[in-house]
Amino acid sequence: MVNLLIDIGNSDIKTGICGAVISDSKPDFKVKLLSRYPYSKSSFKKDFRKNFKNINNHVSKYSVNKIGISVLQTTNRKFITDFFIKNLKTVPEFIDINSVDQIKIKYKKGLGNDRICNAVAAETIFQNRNKLIIDFGTATTYTLVSNKTLTGGMISPGIKTSLNSLISRTSLPAIPLAFPKNIFNDNTKDNIKSGVLYQSLFAAERVITEMKKKHGDLFVIATGGYSELTYKKTGLINVIDRNLVLKGINIIIS
């Protein structure tokens, strides 16, 4: 029996499977990633149906116990619920602030469900310390968990979002994202790469440094599609886990 885990972000959908978390000394947090694919908000239902065929090819090999979903656009919940009742005969569980009992949350309205999942996974897996989760996705989000409580954070434009904004508003060329060898360079493409990536890196390092002044034992976790780019360039991030949201979903629904 496995749980089907689905993370519907701002621009991508990730799916994975994992066994239920059992309350013992060494629970299994390993997630098998099934797929990751982009979607368009304007054609979400069409994209979801199309890509579910690939997911179903994997899921059909297993007996699905529960379906857990973190979705940022709540308007699609009815469609998703009806879809899984029809196709897998299972009512999905949607993660929200009321689903969680693993941590306390001190945050006003509007907290993203993906950040809740990140916080729960971080608290469960990396215990007995203060944690800063940096999610390098469409937005770069910072979430602090202190004394088993999500106390807040900050949101900034993501790496690819910054690049797209720059390219769309100038005559600069589109480029692939990779750190150039040097910070200062003598060609436009490397200037763009350096500007976008080092801006994000230096911002993350400064935030970490400032938060460590208040929380000296701070444990920093990077996640999200662009986390690896930054993780390789700094010594201030303790660990990278690109499946943190999926792990959080599994912990919450188990």
PDB file of N, CA and C in Angstrom, residues 3-4 6 12 25-26 31-32 35 38-39 43 51 58 61 64 66 78 109 120 156 179-180 187 197 209 220 233 243:
ATOM      1  N   ASN A   3       0.927   5.752  -0.572  1.00  0.00           N
ATOM      2  CA  ASN A   3       0.203   7.007  -0.699  1.00  0.00           C
ATOM      3  C   ASN A   3       0.651   7.705  -1.982  1.00  0.00           C
ATOM      4  N   LEU A   4      -0.298   8.221  -2.751  1.00  0.00           N
ATOM      5  CA  LEU A   4       0.005   9.013  -3.932  1.00  0.00           C
ATOM      6  C   LEU A   4       0.075  10.475  -3.505  1.00  0.00           C
ATOM      7  N   ILE A   6       0.862  14.538  -4.483  1.00  0.00           N
ATOM      8  CA  ILE A   6       0.813  15.467  -5.617  1.00  0.00           C
ATOM      9  C   ILE A   6       1.037  16.884  -5.115  1.00  0.00           C
ATOM     10  N   ASP A  12       4.448  24.050 -12.033  1.00  0.00           N
ATOM     11  CA  ASP A  12       4.757  22.637 -12.244  1.00  0.00           C
ATOM     12  C   ASP A  12       3.907  21.767 -11.332  1.00  0.00           C
ATOM     13  N   SER A  25      10.949   4.444  15.595  1.00  0.00           N
ATOM     14  CA  SER A  25      12.188   5.208  15.740  1.00  0.00           C
ATOM     15  C   SER A  25      12.828   5.560  14.417  1.00  0.00           C
ATOM     16  N   LYS A  26      12.523   4.787  13.365  1.00  0.00           N
ATOM     17  CA  LYS A  26      13.132   5.034  12.062  1.00  0.00           C
ATOM     18  C   LYS A  26      12.081   4.952  10.955  1.00  0.00           C
ATOM     19  N   VAL A  31      10.746   9.030  -0.872  1.00  0.00           N
ATOM     20  CA  VAL A  31       9.701   9.251  -1.867  1.00  0.00           C
ATOM     21  C   VAL A  31      10.218   8.801  -3.230  1.00  0.00           C
ATOM     22  N   LYS A  32       9.411   8.027  -3.920  1.00  0.00           N
ATOM     23  CA  LYS A  32       9.737   7.672  -5.295  1.00  0.00           C
ATOM     24  C   LYS A  32       9.053   8.682  -6.207  1.00  0.00           C
ATOM     25  N   SER A  35       6.745  11.731 -11.572  1.00  0.00           N
ATOM     26  CA  SER A  35       6.777  12.658 -12.707  1.00  0.00           C
ATOM     27  C   SER A  35       6.838  14.101 -12.240  1.00  0.00           C
ATOM     28  N   PRO A  38       5.356  20.679 -16.451  1.00  0.00           N
ATOM     29  CA  PRO A  38       4.789  22.032 -16.378  1.00  0.00           C
ATOM     30  C   PRO A  38       3.321  22.019 -16.792  1.00  0.00           C
ATOM     31  N   TYR A  39       2.614  23.046 -16.372  1.00  0.00           N
ATOM     32  CA  TYR A  39       1.225  23.181 -16.794  1.00  0.00           C
ATOM     33  C   TYR A  39       0.916  24.657 -16.979  1.00  0.00           C
ATOM     34  N   SER A  43      -5.079  26.211 -19.072  1.00  0.00           N
ATOM     35  CA  SER A  43      -5.497  24.892 -19.583  1.00  0.00           C
ATOM     36  C   SER A  43      -5.190  23.798 -18.567  1.00  0.00           C
ATOM     37  N   ASN A  51      -1.562  14.428 -18.603  1.00  0.00           N
ATOM     38  CA  ASN A  51      -0.392  13.918 -17.887  1.00  0.00           C
ATOM     39  C   ASN A  51      -0.737  12.850 -16.861  1.00  0.00           C
ATOM     40  N   HIS A  58       2.318   4.367 -13.732  1.00  0.00           N
ATOM     41  CA  HIS A  58       3.137   4.025 -12.568  1.00  0.00           C
ATOM     42  C   HIS A  58       2.255   3.549 -11.404  1.00  0.00           C
ATOM     43  N   LYS A  61       0.649  -0.049 -10.798  1.00  0.00           N
ATOM     44  CA  LYS A  61       1.459  -1.154 -10.279  1.00  0.00           C
ATOM     45  C   LYS A  61       1.314  -1.306  -8.764  1.00  0.00           C
ATOM     46  N   VAL A  64      -3.128   1.929  -4.073  1.00  0.00           N
ATOM     47  CA  VAL A  64      -3.108   3.277  -3.501  1.00  0.00           C
ATOM     48  C   VAL A  64      -3.976   3.332  -2.252  1.00  0.00           C
ATOM     49  N   LYS A  66      -3.963   6.283   0.139  1.00  0.00           N
ATOM     50  CA  LYS A  66      -4.471   7.650   0.222  1.00  0.00           C
ATOM     51  C   LYS A  66      -3.863   8.498  -0.879  1.00  0.00           C
ATOM     52  N   LYS A  78     -12.459  20.993  -6.806  1.00  0.00           N
ATOM     53  CA  LYS A  78     -13.610  20.152  -7.154  1.00  0.00           C
ATOM     54  C   LYS A  78     -13.286  19.285  -8.363  1.00  0.00           C
ATOM     55  N   LYS A 109      -3.717  34.866   7.327  1.00  0.00           N
ATOM     56  CA  LYS A 109      -4.252  34.230   6.125  1.00  0.00           C
ATOM     57  C   LYS A 109      -3.281  34.329   4.951  1.00  0.00           C
ATOM     58  N   VAL A 120       6.431  21.017   7.884  1.00  0.00           N
ATOM     59  CA  VAL A 120       6.130  19.762   8.575  1.00  0.00           C
ATOM     60  C   VAL A 120       7.219  18.730   8.312  1.00  0.00           C
ATOM     61  N   SER A 156      10.223  36.217  -2.206  1.00  0.00           N
ATOM     62  CA  SER A 156      10.884  37.059  -3.198  1.00  0.00           C
ATOM     63  C   SER A 156      10.741  36.413  -4.574  1.00  0.00           C
ATOM     64  N   PHE A 179      25.666  29.165 -13.488  1.00  0.00           N
ATOM     65  CA  PHE A 179      26.604  30.143 -12.961  1.00  0.00           C
ATOM     66  C   PHE A 179      27.809  30.279 -13.891  1.00  0.00           C
ATOM     67  N   PRO A 180      28.169  31.500 -14.299  1.00  0.00           N
ATOM     68  CA  PRO A 180      29.410  31.688 -15.050  1.00  0.00           C
ATOM     69  C   PRO A 180      30.606  31.538 -14.110  1.00  0.00           C
ATOM     70  N   ASN A 187      30.895  39.670 -21.480  1.00  0.00           N
ATOM     71  CA  ASN A 187      29.910  39.427 -22.528  1.00  0.00           C
ATOM     72  C   ASN A 187      28.514  39.450 -21.905  1.00  0.00           C
ATOM     73  N   LEU A 197      21.726  34.977 -11.095  1.00  0.00           N
ATOM     74  CA  LEU A 197      22.061  33.902 -10.165  1.00  0.00           C
ATOM     75  C   LEU A 197      22.791  34.390  -8.924  1.00  0.00           C
ATOM     76  N   THR A 209      22.562  34.554   7.093  1.00  0.00           N
ATOM     77  CA  THR A 209      23.469  35.184   8.055  1.00  0.00           C
ATOM     78  C   THR A 209      22.702  35.985   9.097  1.00  0.00           C
ATOM     79  N   VAL A 220      19.715  24.895   7.856  1.00  0.00           N
ATOM     80  CA  VAL A 220      19.176  25.455   6.618  1.00  0.00           C
ATOM     81  C   VAL A 220      18.950  24.348   5.590  1.00  0.00           C
ATOM     82  N   LYS A 233      26.911  26.463  -4.646  1.00  0.00           N
ATOM     83  CA  LYS A 233      27.741  27.671  -4.618  1.00  0.00           C
ATOM     84  C   LYS A 233      27.927  28.261  -3.226  1.00  0.00           C
ATOM     85  N   ASN A 243      12.433  16.884  -2.696  1.00  0.00           N
ATOM     86  CA  ASN A 243      11.122  16.261  -2.506  1.00  0.00           C
ATOM     87  C   ASN A 243      10.510  16.612  -1.154  1.00  0.00           C
TER      88      ASN A 243
END
